[in-house]
Coordinates of C-alpha atoms in Angstrom, one line a residue:
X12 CA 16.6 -18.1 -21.3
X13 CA 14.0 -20.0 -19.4
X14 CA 11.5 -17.0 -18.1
X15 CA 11.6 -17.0 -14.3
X16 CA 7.8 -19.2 -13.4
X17 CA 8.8 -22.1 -15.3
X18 CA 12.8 -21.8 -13.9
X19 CA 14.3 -24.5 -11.9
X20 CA 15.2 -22.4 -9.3
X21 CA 11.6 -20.9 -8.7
X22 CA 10.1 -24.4 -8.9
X23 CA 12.7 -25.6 -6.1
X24 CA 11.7 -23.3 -3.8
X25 CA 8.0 -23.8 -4.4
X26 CA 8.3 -27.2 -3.6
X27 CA 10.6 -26.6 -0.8
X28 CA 9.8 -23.5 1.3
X29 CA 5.9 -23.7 2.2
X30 CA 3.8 -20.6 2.0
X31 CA 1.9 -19.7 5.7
X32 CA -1.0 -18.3 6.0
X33 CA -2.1 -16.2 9.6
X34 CA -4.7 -14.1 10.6
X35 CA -3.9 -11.6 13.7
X36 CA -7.0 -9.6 13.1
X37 CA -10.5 -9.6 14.2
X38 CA -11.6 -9.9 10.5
X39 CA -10.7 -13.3 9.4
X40 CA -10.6 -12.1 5.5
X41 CA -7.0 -10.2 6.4
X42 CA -4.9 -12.9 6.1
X43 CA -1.0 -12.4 6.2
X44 CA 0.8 -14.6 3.3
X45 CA 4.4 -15.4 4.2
X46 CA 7.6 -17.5 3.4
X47 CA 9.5 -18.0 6.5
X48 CA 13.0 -19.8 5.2
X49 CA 16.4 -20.2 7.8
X50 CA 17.4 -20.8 11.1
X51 CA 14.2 -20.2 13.5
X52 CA 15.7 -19.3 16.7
X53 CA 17.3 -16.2 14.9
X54 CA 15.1 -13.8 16.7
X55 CA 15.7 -10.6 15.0
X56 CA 15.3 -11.8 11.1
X57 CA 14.8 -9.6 7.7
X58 CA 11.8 -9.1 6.7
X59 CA 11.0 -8.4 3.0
X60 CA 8.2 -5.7 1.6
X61 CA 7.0 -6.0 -1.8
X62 CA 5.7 -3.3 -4.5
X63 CA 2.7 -2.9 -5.3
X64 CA 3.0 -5.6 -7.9
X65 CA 4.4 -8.4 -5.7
X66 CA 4.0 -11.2 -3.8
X67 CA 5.8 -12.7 -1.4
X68 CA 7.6 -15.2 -4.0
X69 CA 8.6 -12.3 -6.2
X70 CA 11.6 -12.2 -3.1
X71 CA 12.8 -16.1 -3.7
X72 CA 15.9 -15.8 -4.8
X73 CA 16.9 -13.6 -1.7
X74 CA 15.1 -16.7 0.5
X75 CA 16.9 -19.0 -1.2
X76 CA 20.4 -17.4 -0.9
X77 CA 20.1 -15.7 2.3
X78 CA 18.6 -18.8 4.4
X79 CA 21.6 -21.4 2.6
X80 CA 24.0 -19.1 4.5
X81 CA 22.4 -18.5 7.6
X82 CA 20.0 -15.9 7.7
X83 CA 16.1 -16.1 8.7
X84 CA 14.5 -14.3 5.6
X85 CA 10.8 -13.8 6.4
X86 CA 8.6 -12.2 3.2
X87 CA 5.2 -11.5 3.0
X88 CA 2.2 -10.8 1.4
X89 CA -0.3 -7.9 2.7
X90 CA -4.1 -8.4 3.8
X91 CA -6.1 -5.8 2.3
X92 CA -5.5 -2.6 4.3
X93 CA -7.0 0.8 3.1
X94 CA -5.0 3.1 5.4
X95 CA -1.3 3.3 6.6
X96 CA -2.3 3.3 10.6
X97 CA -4.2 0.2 9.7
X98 CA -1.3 -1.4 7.7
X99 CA 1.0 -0.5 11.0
X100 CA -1.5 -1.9 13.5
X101 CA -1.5 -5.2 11.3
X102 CA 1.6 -5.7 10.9
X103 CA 2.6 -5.2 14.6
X104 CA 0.5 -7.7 15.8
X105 CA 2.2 -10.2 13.0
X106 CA 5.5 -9.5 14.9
X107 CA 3.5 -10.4 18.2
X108 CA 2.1 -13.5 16.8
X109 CA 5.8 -14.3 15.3
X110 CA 7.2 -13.5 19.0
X111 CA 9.8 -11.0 17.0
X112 CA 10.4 -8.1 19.4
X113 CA 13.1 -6.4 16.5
X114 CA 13.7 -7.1 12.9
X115 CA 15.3 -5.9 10.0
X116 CA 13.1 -4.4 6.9
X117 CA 14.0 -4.5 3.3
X118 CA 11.1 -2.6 0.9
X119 CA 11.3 -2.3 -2.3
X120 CA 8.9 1.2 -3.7
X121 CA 5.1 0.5 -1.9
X122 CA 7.3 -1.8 0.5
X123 CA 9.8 0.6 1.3
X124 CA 7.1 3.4 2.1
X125 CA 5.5 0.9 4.6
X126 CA 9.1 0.3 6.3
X127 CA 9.6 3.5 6.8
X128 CA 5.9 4.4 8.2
X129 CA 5.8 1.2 10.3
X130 CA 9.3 2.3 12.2
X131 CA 7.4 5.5 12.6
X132 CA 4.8 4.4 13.5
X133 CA 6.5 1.8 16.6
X134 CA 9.5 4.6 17.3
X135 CA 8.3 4.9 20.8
X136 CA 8.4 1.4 21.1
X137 CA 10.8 0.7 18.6
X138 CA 10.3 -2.4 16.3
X139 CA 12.8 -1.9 13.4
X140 CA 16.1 -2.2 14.0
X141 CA 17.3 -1.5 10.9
X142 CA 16.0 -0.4 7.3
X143 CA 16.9 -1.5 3.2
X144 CA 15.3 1.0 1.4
X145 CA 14.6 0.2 -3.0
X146 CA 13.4 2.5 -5.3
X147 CA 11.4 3.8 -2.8
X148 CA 9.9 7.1 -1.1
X149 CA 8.9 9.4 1.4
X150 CA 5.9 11.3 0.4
X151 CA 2.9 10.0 -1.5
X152 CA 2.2 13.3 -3.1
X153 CA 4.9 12.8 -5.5
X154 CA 3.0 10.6 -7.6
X155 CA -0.3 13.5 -7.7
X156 CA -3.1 11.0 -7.1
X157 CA -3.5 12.2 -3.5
X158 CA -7.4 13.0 -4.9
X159 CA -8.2 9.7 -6.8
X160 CA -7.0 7.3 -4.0
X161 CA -10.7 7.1 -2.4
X162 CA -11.9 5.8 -6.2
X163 CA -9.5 2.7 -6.3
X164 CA -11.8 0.5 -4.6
X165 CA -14.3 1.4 -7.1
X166 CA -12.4 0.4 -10.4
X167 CA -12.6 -3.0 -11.6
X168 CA -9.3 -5.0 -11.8
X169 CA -8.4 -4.8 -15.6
X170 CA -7.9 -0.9 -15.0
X171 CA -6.1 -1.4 -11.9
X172 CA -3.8 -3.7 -14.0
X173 CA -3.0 -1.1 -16.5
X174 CA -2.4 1.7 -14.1
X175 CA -0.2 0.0 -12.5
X176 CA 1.8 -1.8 -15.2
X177 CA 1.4 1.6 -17.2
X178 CA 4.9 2.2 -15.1
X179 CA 6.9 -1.0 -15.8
X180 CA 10.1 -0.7 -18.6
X181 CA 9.4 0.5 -21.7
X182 CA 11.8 -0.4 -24.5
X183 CA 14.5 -2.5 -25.5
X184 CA 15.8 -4.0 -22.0
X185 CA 18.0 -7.1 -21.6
X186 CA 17.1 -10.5 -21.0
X187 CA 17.2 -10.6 -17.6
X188 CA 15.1 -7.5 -17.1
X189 CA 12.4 -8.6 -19.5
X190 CA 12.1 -11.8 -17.4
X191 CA 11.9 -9.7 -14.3
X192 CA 9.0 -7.7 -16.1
X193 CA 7.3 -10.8 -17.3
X194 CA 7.4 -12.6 -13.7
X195 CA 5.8 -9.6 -11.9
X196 CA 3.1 -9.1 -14.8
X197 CA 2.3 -12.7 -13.8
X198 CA 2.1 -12.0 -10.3
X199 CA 0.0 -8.9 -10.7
X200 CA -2.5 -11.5 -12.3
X201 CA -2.8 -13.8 -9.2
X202 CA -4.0 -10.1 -7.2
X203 CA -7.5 -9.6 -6.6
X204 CA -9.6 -6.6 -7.2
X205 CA -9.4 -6.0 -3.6
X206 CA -5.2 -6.7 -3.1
X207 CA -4.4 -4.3 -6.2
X208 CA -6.9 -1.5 -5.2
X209 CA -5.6 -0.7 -1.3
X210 CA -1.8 -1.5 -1.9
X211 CA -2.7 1.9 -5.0
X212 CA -4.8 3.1 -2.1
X213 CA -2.0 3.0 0.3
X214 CA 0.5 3.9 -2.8
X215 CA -1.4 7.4 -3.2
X216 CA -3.5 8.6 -0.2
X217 CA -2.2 11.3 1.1
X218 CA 1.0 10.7 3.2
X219 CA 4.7 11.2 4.5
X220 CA 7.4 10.4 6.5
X221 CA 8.2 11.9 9.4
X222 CA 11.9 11.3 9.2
X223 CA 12.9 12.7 12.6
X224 CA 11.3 9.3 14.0
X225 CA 12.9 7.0 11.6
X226 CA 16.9 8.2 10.9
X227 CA 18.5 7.0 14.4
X228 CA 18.5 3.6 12.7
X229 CA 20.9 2.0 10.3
X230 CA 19.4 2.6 6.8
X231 CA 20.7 1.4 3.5
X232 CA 19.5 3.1 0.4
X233 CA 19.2 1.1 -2.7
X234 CA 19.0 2.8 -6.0
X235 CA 19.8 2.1 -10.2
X236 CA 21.3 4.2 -12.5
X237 CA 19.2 3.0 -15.4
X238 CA 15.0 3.5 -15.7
X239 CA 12.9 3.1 -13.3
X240 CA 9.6 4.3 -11.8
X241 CA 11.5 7.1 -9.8
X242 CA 12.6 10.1 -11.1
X243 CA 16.7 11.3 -10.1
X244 CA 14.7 14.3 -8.1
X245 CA 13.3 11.9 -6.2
X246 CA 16.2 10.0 -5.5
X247 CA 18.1 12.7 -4.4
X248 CA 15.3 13.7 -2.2
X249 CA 15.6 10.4 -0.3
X250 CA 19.4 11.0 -0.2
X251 CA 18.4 14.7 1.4
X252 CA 16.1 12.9 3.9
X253 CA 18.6 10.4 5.3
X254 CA 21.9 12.2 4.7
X255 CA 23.8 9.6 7.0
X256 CA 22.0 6.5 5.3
X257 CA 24.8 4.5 2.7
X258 CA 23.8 4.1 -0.8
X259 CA 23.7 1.0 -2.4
X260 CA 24.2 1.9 -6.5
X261 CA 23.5 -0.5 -9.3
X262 CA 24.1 0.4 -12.7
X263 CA 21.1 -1.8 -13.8
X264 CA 18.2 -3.7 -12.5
X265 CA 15.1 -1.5 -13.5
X266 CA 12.2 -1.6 -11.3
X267 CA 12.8 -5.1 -10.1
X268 CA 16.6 -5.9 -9.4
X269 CA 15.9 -8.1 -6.3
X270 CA 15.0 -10.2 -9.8
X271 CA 17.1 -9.2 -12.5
X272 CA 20.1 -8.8 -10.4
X273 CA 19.6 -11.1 -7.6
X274 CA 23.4 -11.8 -7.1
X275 CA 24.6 -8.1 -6.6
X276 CA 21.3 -7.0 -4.1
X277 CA 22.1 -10.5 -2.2
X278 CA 25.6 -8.9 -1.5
X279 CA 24.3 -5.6 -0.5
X280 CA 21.7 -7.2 1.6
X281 CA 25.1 -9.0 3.4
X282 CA 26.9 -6.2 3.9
X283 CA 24.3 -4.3 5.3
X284 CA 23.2 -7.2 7.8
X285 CA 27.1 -7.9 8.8
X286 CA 27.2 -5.1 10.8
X287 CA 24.5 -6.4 13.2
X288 CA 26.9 -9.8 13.5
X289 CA 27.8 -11.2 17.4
X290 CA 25.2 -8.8 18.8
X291 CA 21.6 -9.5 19.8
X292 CA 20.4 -8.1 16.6
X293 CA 22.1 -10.2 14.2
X294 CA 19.7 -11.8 11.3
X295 CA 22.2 -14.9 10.9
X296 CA 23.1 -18.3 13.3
X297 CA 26.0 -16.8 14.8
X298 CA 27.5 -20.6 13.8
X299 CA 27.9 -19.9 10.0
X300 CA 29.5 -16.9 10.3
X301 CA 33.3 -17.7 9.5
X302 CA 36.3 -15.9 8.3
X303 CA 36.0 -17.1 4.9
X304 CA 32.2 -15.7 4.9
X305 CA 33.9 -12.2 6.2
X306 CA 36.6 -12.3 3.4
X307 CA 33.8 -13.1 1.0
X308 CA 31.9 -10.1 1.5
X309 CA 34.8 -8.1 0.6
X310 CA 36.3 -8.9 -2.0
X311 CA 38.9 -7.6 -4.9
X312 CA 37.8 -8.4 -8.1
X313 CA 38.5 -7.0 -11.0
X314 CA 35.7 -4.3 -12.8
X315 CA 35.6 -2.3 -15.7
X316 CA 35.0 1.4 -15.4
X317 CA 32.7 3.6 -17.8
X318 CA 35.9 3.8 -19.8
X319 CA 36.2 0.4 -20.7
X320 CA 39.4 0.5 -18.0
X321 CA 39.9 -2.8 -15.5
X322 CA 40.3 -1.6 -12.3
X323 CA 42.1 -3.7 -10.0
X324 CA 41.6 -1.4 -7.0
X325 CA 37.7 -2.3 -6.9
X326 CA 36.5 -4.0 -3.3
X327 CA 35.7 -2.5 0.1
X328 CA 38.2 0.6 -0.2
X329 CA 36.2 3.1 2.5
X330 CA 37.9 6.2 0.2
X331 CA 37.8 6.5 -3.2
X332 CA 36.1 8.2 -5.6
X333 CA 34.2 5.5 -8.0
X334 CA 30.8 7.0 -8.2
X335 CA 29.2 7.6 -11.5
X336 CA 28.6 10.7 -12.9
X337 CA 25.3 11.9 -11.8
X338 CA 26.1 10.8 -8.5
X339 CA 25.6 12.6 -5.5
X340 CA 28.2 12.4 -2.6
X341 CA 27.0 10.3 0.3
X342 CA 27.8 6.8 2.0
X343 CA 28.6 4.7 -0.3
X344 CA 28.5 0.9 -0.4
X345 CA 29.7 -1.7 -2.9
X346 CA 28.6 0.0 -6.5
X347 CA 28.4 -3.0 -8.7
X348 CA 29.3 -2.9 -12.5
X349 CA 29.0 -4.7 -15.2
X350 CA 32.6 -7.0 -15.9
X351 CA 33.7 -7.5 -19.0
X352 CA 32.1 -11.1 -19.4
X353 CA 28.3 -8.9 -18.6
X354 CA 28.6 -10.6 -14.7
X355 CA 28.1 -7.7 -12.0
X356 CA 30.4 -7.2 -9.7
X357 CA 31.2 -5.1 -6.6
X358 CA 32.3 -1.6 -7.1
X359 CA 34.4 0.3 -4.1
X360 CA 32.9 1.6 -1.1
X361 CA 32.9 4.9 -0.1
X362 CA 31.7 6.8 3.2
X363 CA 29.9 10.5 3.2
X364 CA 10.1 5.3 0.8
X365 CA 5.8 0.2 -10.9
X366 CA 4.6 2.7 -10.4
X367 CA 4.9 3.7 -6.8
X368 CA 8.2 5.1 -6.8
X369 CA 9.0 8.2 -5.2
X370 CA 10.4 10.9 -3.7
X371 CA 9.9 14.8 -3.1
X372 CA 9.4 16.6 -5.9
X373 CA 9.4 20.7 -6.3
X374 CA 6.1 22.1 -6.2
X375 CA 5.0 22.7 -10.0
X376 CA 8.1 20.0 -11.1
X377 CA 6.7 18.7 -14.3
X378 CA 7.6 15.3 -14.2
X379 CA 4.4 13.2 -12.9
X380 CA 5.2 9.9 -11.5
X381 CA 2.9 6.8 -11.7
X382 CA 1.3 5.1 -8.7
X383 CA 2.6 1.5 -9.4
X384 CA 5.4 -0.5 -8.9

């Protein structure tokens, strides 16, 4: 397998998406980094939040996917912020200079923190019209570094490196995953000093959601069933903090599944947007949304259960009872599985913010969680 930097597909959308670079700040050093790919008069677009470890590329296969069918996909790349408030206040003005009054976030761990502050932070004036959440959390306390997050700007990069990778897959993973990890280990090189030490900064000083101010909003919550930075207490805290949100399961993917398993998060990201379609809001030209698009997005294929069984009822059933064990009851989306070729594919559907993954533990829970992600 060819890893992902050297991969046709990642060389084709460096040469054919171009990287922008804007400054909306009175300090010309905080520059925003973007990729801004599909139709531009779509007014209210997704936007995509990296980890800790990312950059704005480390989302190209969503760019690439999304903006073929229709959608404006806009992902970026922070400045260096040292506080949330800051981060907000950027990012705001972005939208200004972008002349987007609404938009659609997608985080993933660091990224889906941010989201979740920045709607907070704009709910009186709201900004975000809707919310992806991955492998992320709500409180930064989880990951107990609440009193070294004033040092980060001290350390030098090599040790920033480590904590942060310190949280990526151990083990024997399959190809796809190691690629993923390999990919992100390369983008964590191109970070400066600066870059890695605020997004730990933001990652770890103290902070939380205040989720009164975000849950009026349609909110997706994307998890895996296999290791990752966040802990199932966690998980199930974010679950306990937006009961009405759906869930988005993937068997696998690790830390990075945006990566690893592009195809299946592309669907959810679909499904989650469709709802948005012929209104105001919608992240799509309303001219490539057709009936074969609709019948696309739920579909009746064939998957194999735990058991090894094919079930032919699998698609966008709104009431059965699919969920793994583990699972806790909830709004469920499209839970893709592994086929019997090794291809994910979509699960049923059921109704009910490296190491920066999160959630809210117990007080005295033993399990420490890394800042990085």
């Amino acid at each position: 397998m060819t890893d992902i930097k050297h991969s046709q597909e990642y060389n084709s959308f460096r040469s054919t998406v171009s990287l922008k670079r804007i400054i909306v700040d009175e300090d010309d050093r905080k520059v925003w980094s973007l990729y801004d790919a599909g139709p531009r008069h779509v007014r209210c677009p997704l936007i995509l939040f990296p980890p800790v470890s990312g950059t704005a590329d480390v989302y190209f296969q969503q760019i690439q996917a999304l903006s073929g069918k229709g959608y404006r996909v806009i992902s970026l790349q922070y400045p260096v912020y040292w506080n949330v408030n800051e981060f907000c206040d950027g990012f705001r003005k972005l939208l200004d200079h972008l002349q987007l009054d609404k938009v659609h976030i997608f985080g993933a761990s660091l990224g889906g923190f941010l989201a979740q502050k920045f709607t907070e932070f704009t709910h009186r004036s709201p900004r975000v019209h809707s919310l992806i959440l991955c492998n992320a959390f709500s409180d930064t306390s989880i990951f107990q570094q609440n009193w070294t997050a004033s040092s980060f700007w001290l350390m030098p990069a090599f040790m920033l490196k480590k904590l942060v990778m310190a949280n990526f897959t151990a083990g024997p993973v399959d190809p796809a995953m190691a690629d993923a990890i390999d990919f992100m280990v390369d983008r964590i090189e191109s970070l400066s000093q600066a870059e890695l030490a605020a997004r730990l900064t933001l990652n770890c000083q103290n902070a939380y959601v205040e989720p009164q101010r975000v849950h009026e909003i349609p909110i997706t919550i994307m998890d895996v069933f296999d290791q990752s930075a966040l802990t199932q207490a966690a998980k199930e805290d974010m679950y306990k903090l937006y009961p009405t949100a759906k869930r988005a399961h993937l068997k696998t993917g690790g830390n990075f599944p945006y990566l690893c398993r592009s195809a299946d998060v592309n669907l959810y990201f679909q499904i989650h947007l469709r709802q948005f379609h012929g209104t105001q809001y919608a992240a799509i030209d309303p001219t490539m949304i057709d009936s074969e698009e609709l019948q696309a997005l739920c579909p009746e294929p064939e998957s194999v259960d735990a058991s090894g069984e094919v079930d032919t009822q699998a698609g966008c059933s709104s009431n059965s009872d699919a969920e793994p064990a583990g699972a806790s009851d909830g709004n469920d989306m499209l839970a893709p599985s592994e086929s019997a070729n090794g291809d994910s594919q979509p699960d049923e559907e059921q109704p009910d913010e490296g190491q920066p993954d999160e959630g809210q533990p117990d007080e005295g829970q033993p399990d420490e969680e890394q800042p990085t992600g």
